[in-house]
Amino acid sequence: MSVAAFSLAEVTYAVGGDIGYQVQESAKSARFRLTTKQDNVSGVLLPRYESHISDGNSDFGLTGLGKGGQQVQKCRETYARAVEALVELATLQVCFKTYLATRHTLNLKN
């Protein structure tokens, strides 16, 4: 996450200002989609999240065209990796909490 924040700082410096409003105005649909599935582990159904990236969606492809376009693209890829890591972390956290709650409810050993 710190790499993604630093990448955004690089874009802000290269472009000469904040590009947040440009990204918000040009974004039409979500680029990341989440699907939920369930895994059966020891008789306990654990939720699992999977992220899917739509490659054809380049809503803000012209953002930073005048200057700083490479930094904008690099920042976009860095934030994509950060979001994928957050989805994986959320999956692990929800699985762990669900398993602990089930284990406590059913009084399972180990």
PDB file of C-alpha atoms in Angstrom:
ATOM      1  CA  MET A   1       0.000   0.000   0.000  1.00  0.00           C
ATOM      2  CA  SER A   2       2.869   2.376   0.682  1.00  0.00           C
ATOM      3  CA  VAL A   3       4.218   1.744  -2.818  1.00  0.00           C
ATOM      4  CA  ALA A   4       0.818   2.642  -4.258  1.00  0.00           C
ATOM      5  CA  ALA A   5       0.668   5.840  -2.200  1.00  0.00           C
ATOM      6  CA  PHE A   6       4.163   6.797  -3.336  1.00  0.00           C
ATOM      7  CA  SER A   7       3.181   6.080  -6.930  1.00  0.00           C
ATOM      8  CA  LEU A   8       0.248   8.477  -6.570  1.00  0.00           C
ATOM      9  CA  ALA A   9       2.627  11.103  -5.194  1.00  0.00           C
ATOM     10  CA  GLU A  10       4.815  10.639  -8.277  1.00  0.00           C
ATOM     11  CA  VAL A  11       1.790  11.177 -10.522  1.00  0.00           C
ATOM     12  CA  THR A  12       0.793  14.287  -8.610  1.00  0.00           C
ATOM     13  CA  TYR A  13       4.306  15.686  -9.036  1.00  0.00           C
ATOM     14  CA  ALA A  14       4.599  14.717 -12.719  1.00  0.00           C
ATOM     15  CA  VAL A  15       1.174  16.033 -13.732  1.00  0.00           C
ATOM     16  CA  GLY A  16       1.435  19.125 -11.591  1.00  0.00           C
ATOM     17  CA  GLY A  17      -1.747  18.643  -9.637  1.00  0.00           C
ATOM     18  CA  ASP A  18      -4.357  16.218  -8.438  1.00  0.00           C
ATOM     19  CA  ILE A  19      -5.865  13.950 -11.116  1.00  0.00           C
ATOM     20  CA  GLY A  20      -8.542  12.482  -8.866  1.00  0.00           C
ATOM     21  CA  TYR A  21     -11.333  14.532 -10.372  1.00  0.00           C
ATOM     22  CA  GLN A  22     -10.276  13.513 -13.913  1.00  0.00           C
ATOM     23  CA  VAL A  23     -10.357   9.851 -12.977  1.00  0.00           C
ATOM     24  CA  GLN A  24     -13.745  10.191 -11.276  1.00  0.00           C
ATOM     25  CA  GLU A  25     -15.282  12.011 -14.229  1.00  0.00           C
ATOM     26  CA  SER A  26     -14.002   9.593 -16.847  1.00  0.00           C
ATOM     27  CA  ALA A  27     -14.741   6.326 -15.018  1.00  0.00           C
ATOM     28  CA  LYS A  28     -17.954   4.810 -16.381  1.00  0.00           C
ATOM     29  CA  SER A  29     -17.931   1.292 -14.959  1.00  0.00           C
ATOM     30  CA  ALA A  30     -15.952  -0.746 -12.474  1.00  0.00           C
ATOM     31  CA  ARG A  31     -12.748  -2.347 -13.674  1.00  0.00           C
ATOM     32  CA  PHE A  32     -12.568  -4.843 -10.798  1.00  0.00           C
ATOM     33  CA  ARG A  33     -15.271  -7.378 -10.179  1.00  0.00           C
ATOM     34  CA  LEU A  34     -15.510  -9.643  -7.158  1.00  0.00           C
ATOM     35  CA  THR A  35     -17.086 -13.046  -7.109  1.00  0.00           C
ATOM     36  CA  THR A  36     -17.714 -15.094  -3.997  1.00  0.00           C
ATOM     37  CA  LYS A  37     -17.358 -18.820  -3.754  1.00  0.00           C
ATOM     38  CA  GLN A  38     -17.429 -21.257  -0.880  1.00  0.00           C
ATOM     39  CA  ASP A  39     -14.861 -23.858   0.062  1.00  0.00           C
ATOM     40  CA  ASN A  40     -15.733 -26.827   2.231  1.00  0.00           C
ATOM     41  CA  VAL A  41     -13.007 -27.265   4.837  1.00  0.00           C
ATOM     42  CA  SER A  42     -13.658 -29.915   7.495  1.00  0.00           C
ATOM     43  CA  GLY A  43     -17.397 -29.578   7.003  1.00  0.00           C
ATOM     44  CA  VAL A  44     -17.311 -25.801   7.365  1.00  0.00           C
ATOM     45  CA  LEU A  45     -18.263 -23.631   4.390  1.00  0.00           C
ATOM     46  CA  LEU A  46     -15.686 -20.845   4.159  1.00  0.00           C
ATOM     47  CA  PRO A  47     -16.283 -17.868   1.866  1.00  0.00           C
ATOM     48  CA  ARG A  48     -13.638 -17.015  -0.722  1.00  0.00           C
ATOM     49  CA  TYR A  49     -13.352 -13.863  -2.834  1.00  0.00           C
ATOM     50  CA  GLU A  50     -11.905 -13.782  -6.322  1.00  0.00           C
ATOM     51  CA  SER A  51     -11.098 -10.609  -8.220  1.00  0.00           C
ATOM     52  CA  HIS A  52     -11.516 -10.341 -11.968  1.00  0.00           C
ATOM     53  CA  ILE A  53     -10.056  -7.476 -13.958  1.00  0.00           C
ATOM     54  CA  SER A  54     -11.704  -6.391 -17.186  1.00  0.00           C
ATOM     55  CA  ASP A  55      -8.877  -5.508 -19.579  1.00  0.00           C
ATOM     56  CA  GLY A  56     -11.044  -3.849 -22.213  1.00  0.00           C
ATOM     57  CA  ASN A  57     -12.159  -1.122 -19.826  1.00  0.00           C
ATOM     58  CA  SER A  58      -9.838   1.880 -20.277  1.00  0.00           C
ATOM     59  CA  ASP A  59     -12.130   4.701 -19.225  1.00  0.00           C
ATOM     60  CA  PHE A  60      -9.375   7.076 -18.219  1.00  0.00           C
ATOM     61  CA  GLY A  61      -6.895   6.103 -20.904  1.00  0.00           C
ATOM     62  CA  LEU A  62      -6.401   9.748 -21.934  1.00  0.00           C
ATOM     63  CA  THR A  63      -5.759  10.990 -18.405  1.00  0.00           C
ATOM     64  CA  GLY A  64      -2.243  12.380 -18.213  1.00  0.00           C
ATOM     65  CA  LEU A  65      -1.866  12.494 -21.979  1.00  0.00           C
ATOM     66  CA  GLY A  66      -0.383  15.972 -21.901  1.00  0.00           C
ATOM     67  CA  LYS A  67       2.259  15.145 -19.322  1.00  0.00           C
ATOM     68  CA  GLY A  68       2.938  12.339 -16.896  1.00  0.00           C
ATOM     69  CA  GLY A  69       1.201   9.606 -18.908  1.00  0.00           C
ATOM     70  CA  GLN A  70       3.771   6.959 -18.014  1.00  0.00           C
ATOM     71  CA  GLN A  71       3.460   7.729 -14.327  1.00  0.00           C
ATOM     72  CA  VAL A  72      -0.340   7.528 -14.574  1.00  0.00           C
ATOM     73  CA  GLN A  73      -0.114   4.081 -16.184  1.00  0.00           C
ATOM     74  CA  LYS A  74       2.419   2.918 -13.593  1.00  0.00           C
ATOM     75  CA  CYS A  75       0.200   4.199 -10.781  1.00  0.00           C
ATOM     76  CA  ARG A  76      -2.791   2.416 -12.281  1.00  0.00           C
ATOM     77  CA  GLU A  77      -0.915  -0.909 -12.360  1.00  0.00           C
ATOM     78  CA  THR A  78       0.408  -0.395  -8.843  1.00  0.00           C
ATOM     79  CA  TYR A  79      -3.063   0.252  -7.457  1.00  0.00           C
ATOM     80  CA  ALA A  80      -4.372  -2.800  -9.330  1.00  0.00           C
ATOM     81  CA  ARG A  81      -1.822  -4.967  -7.529  1.00  0.00           C
ATOM     82  CA  ALA A  82      -2.696  -3.301  -4.217  1.00  0.00           C
ATOM     83  CA  VAL A  83      -6.411  -4.004  -4.677  1.00  0.00           C
ATOM     84  CA  GLU A  84      -5.687  -7.648  -5.539  1.00  0.00           C
ATOM     85  CA  ALA A  85      -3.601  -7.941  -2.366  1.00  0.00           C
ATOM     86  CA  LEU A  86      -6.450  -6.415  -0.327  1.00  0.00           C
ATOM     87  CA  VAL A  87      -8.922  -8.898  -1.805  1.00  0.00           C
ATOM     88  CA  GLU A  88      -6.612 -11.775  -0.853  1.00  0.00           C
ATOM     89  CA  LEU A  89      -6.208 -10.355   2.650  1.00  0.00           C
ATOM     90  CA  ALA A  90      -9.984  -9.970   3.026  1.00  0.00           C
ATOM     91  CA  THR A  91     -10.457 -13.575   1.927  1.00  0.00           C
ATOM     92  CA  LEU A  92      -8.011 -14.842   4.530  1.00  0.00           C
ATOM     93  CA  GLN A  93      -9.505 -12.692   7.273  1.00  0.00           C
ATOM     94  CA  VAL A  94     -13.101 -13.739   6.572  1.00  0.00           C
ATOM     95  CA  CYS A  95     -12.106 -17.410   6.340  1.00  0.00           C
ATOM     96  CA  PHE A  96     -10.245 -17.229   9.632  1.00  0.00           C
ATOM     97  CA  LYS A  97     -13.067 -15.464  11.471  1.00  0.00           C
ATOM     98  CA  THR A  98     -15.700 -17.809  10.049  1.00  0.00           C
ATOM     99  CA  TYR A  99     -13.693 -20.881  10.971  1.00  0.00           C
ATOM    100  CA  LEU A 100     -13.053 -19.625  14.507  1.00  0.00           C
ATOM    101  CA  ALA A 101     -16.730 -18.799  15.024  1.00  0.00           C
ATOM    102  CA  THR A 102     -17.784 -22.223  13.768  1.00  0.00           C
ATOM    103  CA  ARG A 103     -15.147 -23.963  15.856  1.00  0.00           C
ATOM    104  CA  HIS A 104     -16.293 -22.075  18.949  1.00  0.00           C
ATOM    105  CA  THR A 105     -19.978 -22.800  18.238  1.00  0.00           C
ATOM    106  CA  LEU A 106     -19.452 -26.510  17.606  1.00  0.00           C
ATOM    107  CA  ASN A 107     -16.768 -26.844  20.302  1.00  0.00           C
ATOM    108  CA  LEU A 108     -14.293 -28.437  17.900  1.00  0.00           C
ATOM    109  CA  LYS A 109     -10.841 -29.452  19.104  1.00  0.00           C
ATOM    110  CA  ASN A 110      -7.841 -28.036  17.199  1.00  0.00           C
TER     111      ASN A 110
END
